[in-house]
Amino acid sequence: MVRLTVPRVAMALIGAALLTYAFALAPATLPGNRGATTSDRLVRAEPNAVVTAEAVAATEPSPSPPPAPPLFPPVGKAFIGVMTQKGPYDFAAVNAFAKAAKRQPQVMLFSAGWASDRFDRKLFDQISGRGMLPMLGWEPWDYGVDAAARKKGLPRRQIDKIRSDQADYRLSRIAYGDFDNYLRSWAEGIRSLGYPVAIRLAHEMNGSWYPWCEMSNGNSPGDYVKAWRHVHDLFRAVGVSNVIWVWSPNAKWSDHTPKLATLYPGDDYVDWVGISGYYGMGAFSKYRSFDEIFNETIAEIRAFSKKPLVITETGAAESDGRKAEWISETFRMLPAHQDIIGLIWFEVNKEQDWRIESSPAAATAFAQAVADPRYDLTWSPDLPPRLKVDD
């Protein structure tokens, strides 16, 4: 019988420790075992080695990166926007629209003309402060020419001809850099905002009623793309990274409209593709559904770009008493267009009374439509824009 003396107990304990090392830890260092980690090496450190706090911290797993912020608008959602006569200079019409719609719009479109409007931070801050993404309709022309023609009560076609003939704002002058100082002042101002701003530059370029249309004002084929890219490149050179570039033609109204692909600056120069279209005027005077007005244009766009779509201007007239019907039908059709991420209503009494307030029936139809959870979302300055349909 072995007597358990102190030396023998000590030797037994040492032997047990060595066996534990041999079977539990040493295999990590055997040939063929390549899975040893930094923490293994620290455990096997020499008895007299000093393990520092920094070394222990290095063995801890790196913290997971924070989740990406939600996009605006989220997948499966679409925003509601508004454009009014006075824009951010007077929010009374916006308040009336929100009250009638029983929904706060998440985007506000307003216009600025190059002849007279200068960058004013207050306008953008007032819009964003109300929880709406500012969308600037940036128009290279003197809109005073248009206002003067309308004041004379001239026919619409004559007004279009007068206002589109402004040689100072030919596309070639923009592309050649004649407006660079003006453009730079806006670029620096928008960069200073620090939150996203959408710019709908020179919209409805496939028409003939603005001086930036290739079919008017002495412009030539290819000039529109050159002008657009020049403006975009100048903003990039100034270091502007908070602009959502919105390219926005008019919905096709005849078989003689220009091919949109020839006017498209390219996906590297565009973030959202917008379309303007109204029921109750011109080629769409007689009743035509949303799909009948927009689908042909959407199909043409989808042949060259997969960018998210926005209905940048729309409205309906009361001329034949079917405005409420058109509104309800439009919002029933919209969910089938998952690539349409927003719709901006033209809340103005202009050629027609396009406002949803034009009748109780129209206001009720609009309010019921936008009560759908699909339009239940908010915008805030820290939300990055959704730049892909399936983001």
Tab-separated table of C-alpha atoms in Angstrom:
chain	number	residue	atom	x	y	z
A	1	MET	CA	0.000	0.000	0.000
A	2	VAL	CA	1.418	3.358	-1.095
A	3	ARG	CA	1.558	5.985	1.588
A	4	LEU	CA	0.387	9.460	0.420
A	5	THR	CA	3.142	11.713	1.544
A	6	VAL	CA	3.195	15.470	0.703
A	7	PRO	CA	5.875	15.086	-2.013
A	8	ARG	CA	3.931	12.269	-3.640
A	9	VAL	CA	0.656	14.321	-3.636
A	10	ALA	CA	2.493	17.238	-5.235
A	11	MET	CA	3.969	15.012	-7.920
A	12	ALA	CA	0.508	13.534	-8.651
A	13	LEU	CA	-0.986	16.975	-9.073
A	14	ILE	CA	1.799	18.057	-11.439
A	15	GLY	CA	1.331	14.889	-13.479
A	16	ALA	CA	-2.411	15.519	-13.771
A	17	ALA	CA	-1.761	19.044	-14.991
A	18	LEU	CA	0.678	17.789	-17.631
A	19	LEU	CA	-1.853	15.221	-18.845
A	20	THR	CA	-4.526	17.937	-19.104
A	21	TYR	CA	-2.175	20.037	-21.244
A	22	ALA	CA	-1.249	17.066	-23.432
A	23	PHE	CA	-4.829	16.056	-24.218
A	24	ALA	CA	-6.669	19.390	-24.165
A	25	LEU	CA	-4.245	22.016	-25.438
A	26	ALA	CA	-1.253	20.449	-27.115
A	27	PRO	CA	-3.241	19.060	-30.114
A	28	ALA	CA	-3.608	22.615	-31.378
A	29	THR	CA	0.151	22.645	-32.003
A	30	LEU	CA	0.463	19.189	-33.555
A	31	PRO	CA	1.371	18.907	-37.239
A	32	GLY	CA	-1.687	19.267	-39.425
A	33	ASN	CA	-3.605	21.379	-36.915
A	34	ARG	CA	-3.832	24.816	-38.478
A	35	GLY	CA	-6.725	26.060	-36.402
A	36	ALA	CA	-4.804	27.525	-33.441
A	37	THR	CA	-6.069	30.981	-32.565
A	38	THR	CA	-4.543	33.962	-30.843
A	39	SER	CA	-6.344	32.998	-27.630
A	40	ASP	CA	-4.759	29.477	-27.856
A	41	ARG	CA	-1.329	31.040	-28.062
A	42	LEU	CA	-2.051	33.198	-25.055
A	43	VAL	CA	-3.141	30.165	-23.032
A	44	ARG	CA	0.079	28.350	-23.977
A	45	ALA	CA	2.296	31.299	-23.045
A	46	GLU	CA	5.399	30.575	-21.056
A	47	PRO	CA	4.892	30.510	-17.276
A	48	ASN	CA	6.877	33.712	-16.758
A	49	ALA	CA	5.340	35.571	-19.756
A	50	VAL	CA	3.360	38.724	-19.013
A	51	VAL	CA	-0.052	38.827	-20.699
A	52	THR	CA	-0.993	42.473	-21.176
A	53	ALA	CA	-4.507	43.930	-21.259
A	54	GLU	CA	-3.906	44.945	-24.862
A	55	ALA	CA	-3.096	41.357	-25.802
A	56	VAL	CA	-6.232	40.073	-24.125
A	57	ALA	CA	-8.327	42.781	-25.858
A	58	ALA	CA	-6.875	41.713	-29.192
A	59	THR	CA	-8.320	38.238	-28.661
A	60	GLU	CA	-11.842	39.551	-28.170
A	61	PRO	CA	-14.144	39.350	-31.222
A	62	SER	CA	-14.529	42.620	-33.108
A	63	PRO	CA	-17.857	44.345	-32.487
A	64	SER	CA	-20.421	43.837	-35.237
A	65	PRO	CA	-20.801	46.827	-37.540
A	66	PRO	CA	-23.918	48.886	-36.841
A	67	PRO	CA	-26.903	48.012	-39.029
A	68	ALA	CA	-27.294	50.095	-42.162
A	69	PRO	CA	-29.817	52.921	-41.742
A	70	PRO	CA	-33.201	52.376	-43.374
A	71	LEU	CA	-33.624	53.787	-46.857
A	72	PHE	CA	-36.118	56.349	-48.077
A	73	PRO	CA	-38.523	55.039	-49.072
A	74	PRO	CA	-38.228	51.484	-47.714
A	75	VAL	CA	-38.873	48.528	-49.994
A	76	GLY	CA	-42.603	47.987	-50.367
A	77	LYS	CA	-43.380	51.625	-49.556
A	78	ALA	CA	-43.924	54.703	-51.720
A	79	PHE	CA	-43.848	58.359	-50.732
A	80	ILE	CA	-46.480	61.011	-51.377
A	81	GLY	CA	-45.194	64.407	-52.459
A	82	VAL	CA	-46.723	67.767	-53.235
A	83	MET	CA	-46.001	70.804	-55.393
A	84	THR	CA	-47.809	74.087	-54.779
A	85	GLN	CA	-47.963	77.488	-56.470
A	86	LYS	CA	-45.898	79.361	-53.868
A	87	GLY	CA	-43.694	76.510	-52.716
A	88	PRO	CA	-41.646	77.077	-49.565
A	89	TYR	CA	-42.447	80.804	-49.622
A	90	ASP	CA	-45.895	80.045	-48.203
A	91	PHE	CA	-46.890	76.702	-46.669
A	92	ALA	CA	-50.612	77.439	-46.469
A	93	ALA	CA	-51.346	75.289	-49.547
A	94	VAL	CA	-49.202	72.450	-48.182
A	95	ASN	CA	-51.106	72.549	-44.902
A	96	ALA	CA	-54.426	72.508	-46.752
A	97	PHE	CA	-53.272	69.554	-48.862
A	98	ALA	CA	-52.172	67.595	-45.781
A	99	LYS	CA	-55.493	68.324	-44.067
A	100	ALA	CA	-57.537	67.191	-47.062
A	101	ALA	CA	-55.348	64.126	-47.648
A	102	LYS	CA	-55.183	63.283	-43.951
A	103	ARG	CA	-51.558	62.459	-44.711
A	104	GLN	CA	-48.393	64.525	-44.288
A	105	PRO	CA	-46.478	64.570	-47.596
A	106	GLN	CA	-42.906	63.292	-47.364
A	107	VAL	CA	-41.503	65.184	-50.379
A	108	MET	CA	-41.978	68.765	-51.554
A	109	LEU	CA	-41.155	69.838	-55.099
A	110	PHE	CA	-40.527	73.517	-55.803
A	111	SER	CA	-39.088	75.414	-58.759
A	112	ALA	CA	-36.220	77.838	-59.218
A	113	GLY	CA	-35.331	79.604	-62.464
A	114	TRP	CA	-31.755	80.394	-63.390
A	115	ALA	CA	-32.488	83.978	-64.468
A	116	SER	CA	-33.495	85.266	-61.059
A	117	ASP	CA	-33.316	82.666	-58.287
A	118	ARG	CA	-30.227	82.363	-56.106
A	119	PHE	CA	-29.431	79.665	-53.569
A	120	ASP	CA	-31.284	80.291	-50.322
A	121	ARG	CA	-30.624	77.797	-47.556
A	122	LYS	CA	-33.706	78.900	-45.663
A	123	LEU	CA	-36.017	77.433	-48.305
A	124	PHE	CA	-34.464	73.987	-48.032
A	125	ASP	CA	-34.326	74.063	-44.241
A	126	GLN	CA	-37.972	75.066	-44.000
A	127	ILE	CA	-38.977	72.085	-46.128
A	128	SER	CA	-36.732	69.583	-44.340
A	129	GLY	CA	-37.796	70.997	-40.975
A	130	ARG	CA	-41.348	69.968	-41.812
A	131	GLY	CA	-40.299	66.367	-42.429
A	132	MET	CA	-40.188	66.573	-46.230
A	133	LEU	CA	-37.353	65.805	-48.629
A	134	PRO	CA	-36.715	68.963	-50.689
A	135	MET	CA	-36.889	68.362	-54.446
A	136	LEU	CA	-35.663	71.300	-56.505
A	137	GLY	CA	-37.152	71.721	-59.957
A	138	TRP	CA	-34.137	73.514	-61.435
A	139	GLU	CA	-35.060	75.350	-64.621
A	140	PRO	CA	-32.503	77.003	-66.950
A	141	TRP	CA	-34.638	79.877	-68.248
A	142	ASP	CA	-36.243	83.220	-67.457
A	143	TYR	CA	-39.721	82.262	-66.232
A	144	GLY	CA	-40.700	85.927	-66.351
A	145	VAL	CA	-41.154	85.476	-70.109
A	146	ASP	CA	-43.746	82.797	-69.431
A	147	ALA	CA	-45.508	84.900	-66.784
A	148	ALA	CA	-45.736	87.891	-69.131
A	149	ALA	CA	-47.212	85.771	-71.930
A	150	ARG	CA	-49.811	84.265	-69.610
A	151	LYS	CA	-50.758	87.707	-68.329
A	152	LYS	CA	-51.709	88.681	-71.885
A	153	GLY	CA	-54.132	85.778	-72.010
A	154	LEU	CA	-52.530	84.279	-75.107
A	155	PRO	CA	-53.430	80.772	-76.335
A	156	ARG	CA	-51.413	77.955	-74.744
A	157	ARG	CA	-49.555	77.019	-77.923
A	158	GLN	CA	-48.503	80.615	-78.473
A	159	ILE	CA	-47.312	80.840	-74.871
A	160	ASP	CA	-45.250	77.686	-75.362
A	161	LYS	CA	-43.633	79.160	-78.468
A	162	ILE	CA	-42.766	82.444	-76.767
A	163	ARG	CA	-41.319	80.994	-73.601
A	164	SER	CA	-39.271	78.305	-75.357
A	165	ASP	CA	-37.427	80.885	-77.477
A	166	GLN	CA	-34.708	82.110	-75.078
A	167	ALA	CA	-31.332	82.071	-76.814
A	168	ASP	CA	-29.478	82.993	-73.611
A	169	TYR	CA	-30.370	79.573	-72.221
A	170	ARG	CA	-29.455	77.337	-75.122
A	171	LEU	CA	-28.133	73.969	-74.040
A	172	SER	CA	-24.809	74.578	-75.766
A	173	ARG	CA	-24.139	77.561	-73.488
A	174	ILE	CA	-24.675	75.377	-70.426
A	175	ALA	CA	-22.368	72.656	-71.777
A	176	TYR	CA	-19.686	75.213	-72.691
A	177	GLY	CA	-19.561	76.501	-69.118
A	178	ASP	CA	-21.201	79.901	-69.532
A	179	PHE	CA	-23.200	79.377	-66.327
A	180	ASP	CA	-20.475	77.744	-64.247
A	181	ASN	CA	-20.183	80.500	-61.650
A	182	TYR	CA	-23.929	80.347	-61.072
A	183	LEU	CA	-23.910	76.557	-60.929
A	184	ARG	CA	-20.981	76.533	-58.520
A	185	SER	CA	-22.767	78.858	-56.099
A	186	TRP	CA	-25.682	76.422	-55.907
A	187	ALA	CA	-23.395	73.407	-55.658
A	188	GLU	CA	-21.541	74.892	-52.696
A	189	GLY	CA	-24.805	75.870	-51.030
A	190	ILE	CA	-26.416	72.456	-51.441
A	191	ARG	CA	-23.266	70.718	-50.229
A	192	SER	CA	-23.401	72.831	-47.055
A	193	LEU	CA	-26.879	71.537	-46.199
A	194	GLY	CA	-25.545	68.166	-45.103
A	195	TYR	CA	-28.764	66.290	-45.901
A	196	PRO	CA	-30.167	64.798	-49.116
A	197	VAL	CA	-31.699	67.064	-51.736
A	198	ALA	CA	-33.304	65.875	-54.981
A	199	ILE	CA	-32.678	67.965	-58.107
A	200	ARG	CA	-35.054	67.577	-61.032
A	201	LEU	CA	-32.986	69.355	-63.661
A	202	ALA	CA	-34.552	70.667	-66.886
A	203	HIS	CA	-37.655	68.466	-66.842
A	204	GLU	CA	-39.944	67.489	-69.737
A	205	MET	CA	-37.032	67.745	-72.137
A	206	ASN	CA	-38.853	65.551	-74.656
A	207	GLY	CA	-41.341	68.337	-75.327
A	208	SER	CA	-40.967	71.617	-77.195
A	209	TRP	CA	-42.311	74.115	-74.667
A	210	TYR	CA	-39.124	74.904	-72.707
A	211	PRO	CA	-35.861	76.487	-73.920
A	212	TRP	CA	-33.913	73.385	-72.820
A	213	CYS	CA	-35.895	71.064	-75.118
A	214	GLU	CA	-33.868	69.836	-78.086
A	215	MET	CA	-36.815	70.545	-80.406
A	216	SER	CA	-36.732	74.276	-79.609
A	217	ASN	CA	-34.503	77.317	-79.029
A	218	GLY	CA	-31.891	76.427	-81.628
A	219	ASN	CA	-30.741	73.351	-79.710
A	220	SER	CA	-29.221	70.378	-81.518
A	221	PRO	CA	-29.483	66.604	-81.005
A	222	GLY	CA	-27.159	65.509	-78.207
A	223	ASP	CA	-27.070	68.939	-76.542
A	224	TYR	CA	-29.323	67.922	-73.669
A	225	VAL	CA	-27.107	65.066	-72.517
A	226	LYS	CA	-24.003	67.254	-72.790
A	227	ALA	CA	-25.606	70.004	-70.706
A	228	TRP	CA	-26.874	67.576	-68.044
A	229	ARG	CA	-23.514	65.865	-67.697
A	230	HIS	CA	-21.719	69.193	-67.454
A	231	VAL	CA	-23.918	70.308	-64.543
A	232	HIS	CA	-23.573	66.928	-62.834
A	233	ASP	CA	-19.780	66.873	-63.287
A	234	LEU	CA	-19.425	70.381	-61.887
A	235	PHE	CA	-21.306	69.372	-58.742
A	236	ARG	CA	-19.059	66.326	-58.426
A	237	ALA	CA	-15.943	68.501	-58.804
A	238	VAL	CA	-17.202	70.763	-56.013
A	239	GLY	CA	-17.531	67.689	-53.787
A	240	VAL	CA	-21.316	67.510	-53.631
A	241	SER	CA	-22.440	64.044	-52.545
A	242	ASN	CA	-25.923	64.723	-51.149
A	243	VAL	CA	-27.859	65.213	-54.413
A	244	ILE	CA	-30.424	62.763	-55.807
A	245	TRP	CA	-30.407	63.478	-59.542
A	246	VAL	CA	-33.901	63.173	-61.030
A	247	TRP	CA	-34.280	62.924	-64.823
A	248	SER	CA	-37.906	63.598	-65.664
A	249	PRO	CA	-39.458	63.450	-69.160
A	250	ASN	CA	-43.109	63.972	-69.967
A	251	ALA	CA	-45.352	60.943	-70.493
A	252	LYS	CA	-45.501	60.058	-74.183
A	253	TRP	CA	-48.448	61.822	-75.785
A	254	SER	CA	-48.033	60.960	-79.489
A	255	ASP	CA	-46.093	58.738	-81.850
A	256	HIS	CA	-43.878	61.673	-82.816
A	257	THR	CA	-42.203	62.341	-79.465
A	258	PRO	CA	-38.395	62.018	-79.334
A	259	LYS	CA	-36.891	58.698	-78.316
A	260	LEU	CA	-36.127	58.960	-74.616
A	261	ALA	CA	-32.924	56.935	-74.901
A	262	THR	CA	-31.378	59.773	-76.957
A	263	LEU	CA	-32.058	62.220	-74.109
A	264	TYR	CA	-30.924	60.010	-71.216
A	265	PRO	CA	-27.615	61.070	-69.606
A	266	GLY	CA	-26.859	57.517	-68.407
A	267	ASP	CA	-27.228	55.610	-65.148
A	268	ASP	CA	-23.978	57.093	-63.837
A	269	TYR	CA	-25.615	60.529	-64.012
A	270	VAL	CA	-29.142	59.730	-62.810
A	271	ASP	CA	-30.480	58.383	-59.487
A	272	TRP	CA	-34.260	58.502	-59.952
A	273	VAL	CA	-36.248	58.619	-63.197
A	274	GLY	CA	-39.329	60.819	-63.037
A	275	ILE	CA	-42.341	61.088	-65.327
A	276	SER	CA	-44.864	63.925	-65.600
A	277	GLY	CA	-48.408	63.148	-66.742
A	278	TYR	CA	-51.908	64.540	-66.158
A	279	TYR	CA	-55.448	63.432	-66.842
A	280	GLY	CA	-57.619	66.233	-68.202
A	281	MET	CA	-55.432	68.222	-70.590
A	282	GLY	CA	-53.998	67.974	-74.106
A	283	ALA	CA	-53.689	64.433	-75.410
A	284	PHE	CA	-55.105	63.142	-72.133
A	285	SER	CA	-58.212	65.371	-72.076
A	286	LYS	CA	-60.564	62.419	-72.415
A	287	TYR	CA	-60.616	59.850	-69.649
A	288	ARG	CA	-57.538	57.668	-69.613
A	289	SER	CA	-56.416	55.599	-66.640
A	290	PHE	CA	-53.060	55.930	-64.927
A	291	ASP	CA	-51.768	52.884	-66.786
A	292	GLU	CA	-52.995	54.216	-70.113
A	293	ILE	CA	-51.163	57.494	-69.511
A	294	PHE	CA	-47.901	56.137	-68.095
A	295	ASN	CA	-47.328	52.506	-69.098
A	296	GLU	CA	-45.966	53.127	-72.593
A	297	THR	CA	-43.414	55.601	-71.237
A	298	ILE	CA	-42.428	53.251	-68.408
A	299	ALA	CA	-41.839	50.434	-70.902
A	300	GLU	CA	-39.673	52.698	-73.060
A	301	ILE	CA	-37.593	53.762	-70.041
A	302	ARG	CA	-37.145	50.183	-68.881
A	303	ALA	CA	-35.423	49.402	-72.185
A	304	PHE	CA	-32.400	51.473	-71.076
A	305	SER	CA	-32.565	51.987	-67.300
A	306	LYS	CA	-33.648	50.109	-64.171
A	307	LYS	CA	-33.499	53.147	-61.888
A	308	PRO	CA	-36.378	53.725	-59.427
A	309	LEU	CA	-39.312	55.623	-60.897
A	310	VAL	CA	-41.099	58.646	-59.445
A	311	ILE	CA	-44.258	60.260	-60.797
A	312	THR	CA	-42.812	63.751	-60.456
A	313	GLU	CA	-45.961	65.609	-61.495
A	314	THR	CA	-49.511	64.405	-61.807
A	315	GLY	CA	-53.035	65.639	-61.292
A	316	ALA	CA	-56.577	65.231	-62.545
A	317	ALA	CA	-59.147	67.731	-63.792
A	318	GLU	CA	-62.827	67.995	-62.863
A	319	SER	CA	-63.808	68.696	-66.474
A	320	ASP	CA	-65.916	65.566	-66.979
A	321	GLY	CA	-66.785	64.802	-63.370
A	322	ARG	CA	-64.537	61.744	-63.126
A	323	LYS	CA	-61.674	63.168	-61.058
A	324	ALA	CA	-62.487	61.183	-57.901
A	325	GLU	CA	-62.835	58.050	-59.997
A	326	TRP	CA	-59.428	58.648	-61.608
A	327	ILE	CA	-57.763	59.173	-58.225
A	328	SER	CA	-59.217	55.967	-56.757
A	329	GLU	CA	-58.334	53.946	-59.841
A	330	THR	CA	-54.786	55.340	-59.917
A	331	PHE	CA	-54.036	54.263	-56.376
A	332	ARG	CA	-55.493	50.816	-57.035
A	333	MET	CA	-53.083	50.446	-59.946
A	334	LEU	CA	-49.954	51.804	-58.268
A	335	PRO	CA	-49.093	48.751	-56.099
A	336	ALA	CA	-48.605	46.724	-59.287
A	337	HIS	CA	-45.736	49.115	-60.107
A	338	GLN	CA	-43.254	48.144	-57.409
A	339	ASP	CA	-40.576	50.172	-59.213
A	340	ILE	CA	-42.541	53.411	-58.628
A	341	ILE	CA	-41.250	54.673	-55.287
A	342	GLY	CA	-43.205	57.921	-55.086
A	343	LEU	CA	-45.904	60.177	-56.525
A	344	ILE	CA	-45.963	63.988	-56.389
A	345	TRP	CA	-49.332	65.688	-56.725
A	346	PHE	CA	-49.553	69.062	-58.505
A	347	GLU	CA	-51.677	70.963	-55.994
A	348	VAL	CA	-52.218	74.043	-58.148
A	349	ASN	CA	-55.166	75.725	-59.844
A	350	LYS	CA	-53.526	76.600	-63.151
A	351	GLU	CA	-54.672	75.425	-66.608
A	352	GLN	CA	-57.163	73.303	-64.670
A	353	ASP	CA	-57.930	73.002	-60.991
A	354	TRP	CA	-55.626	70.061	-60.274
A	355	ARG	CA	-55.955	70.337	-56.496
A	356	ILE	CA	-57.400	67.464	-54.493
A	357	GLU	CA	-59.478	70.149	-52.765
A	358	SER	CA	-61.333	70.954	-55.993
A	359	SER	CA	-64.276	68.890	-54.735
A	360	PRO	CA	-65.211	66.967	-51.572
A	361	ALA	CA	-65.372	63.775	-53.634
A	362	ALA	CA	-61.810	64.224	-54.917
A	363	ALA	CA	-60.461	64.991	-51.449
A	364	THR	CA	-62.222	61.955	-49.971
A	365	ALA	CA	-60.951	59.664	-52.730
A	366	PHE	CA	-57.379	60.855	-52.227
A	367	ALA	CA	-57.537	60.557	-48.422
A	368	GLN	CA	-58.931	57.034	-48.609
A	369	ALA	CA	-56.252	56.011	-51.113
A	370	VAL	CA	-53.227	57.315	-49.206
A	371	ALA	CA	-54.512	55.863	-45.919
A	372	ASP	CA	-53.079	52.569	-47.189
A	373	PRO	CA	-50.063	51.427	-45.078
A	374	ARG	CA	-47.983	51.511	-48.274
A	375	TYR	CA	-47.805	55.311	-47.890
A	376	ASP	CA	-47.310	55.299	-44.129
A	377	LEU	CA	-43.694	56.417	-43.795
A	378	THR	CA	-41.634	59.376	-42.701
A	379	TRP	CA	-38.629	61.212	-44.080
A	380	SER	CA	-35.788	62.544	-41.961
A	381	PRO	CA	-32.474	64.164	-42.948
A	382	ASP	CA	-30.441	61.128	-41.859
A	383	LEU	CA	-32.177	58.699	-44.244
A	384	PRO	CA	-30.205	57.808	-47.391
A	385	PRO	CA	-32.288	57.554	-50.559
A	386	ARG	CA	-33.204	54.245	-52.128
A	387	LEU	CA	-31.211	54.110	-55.349
A	388	LYS	CA	-32.221	50.630	-56.519
A	389	VAL	CA	-35.668	49.188	-56.985
A	390	ASP	CA	-34.834	46.090	-54.920
A	391	ASP	CA	-32.657	47.679	-52.179
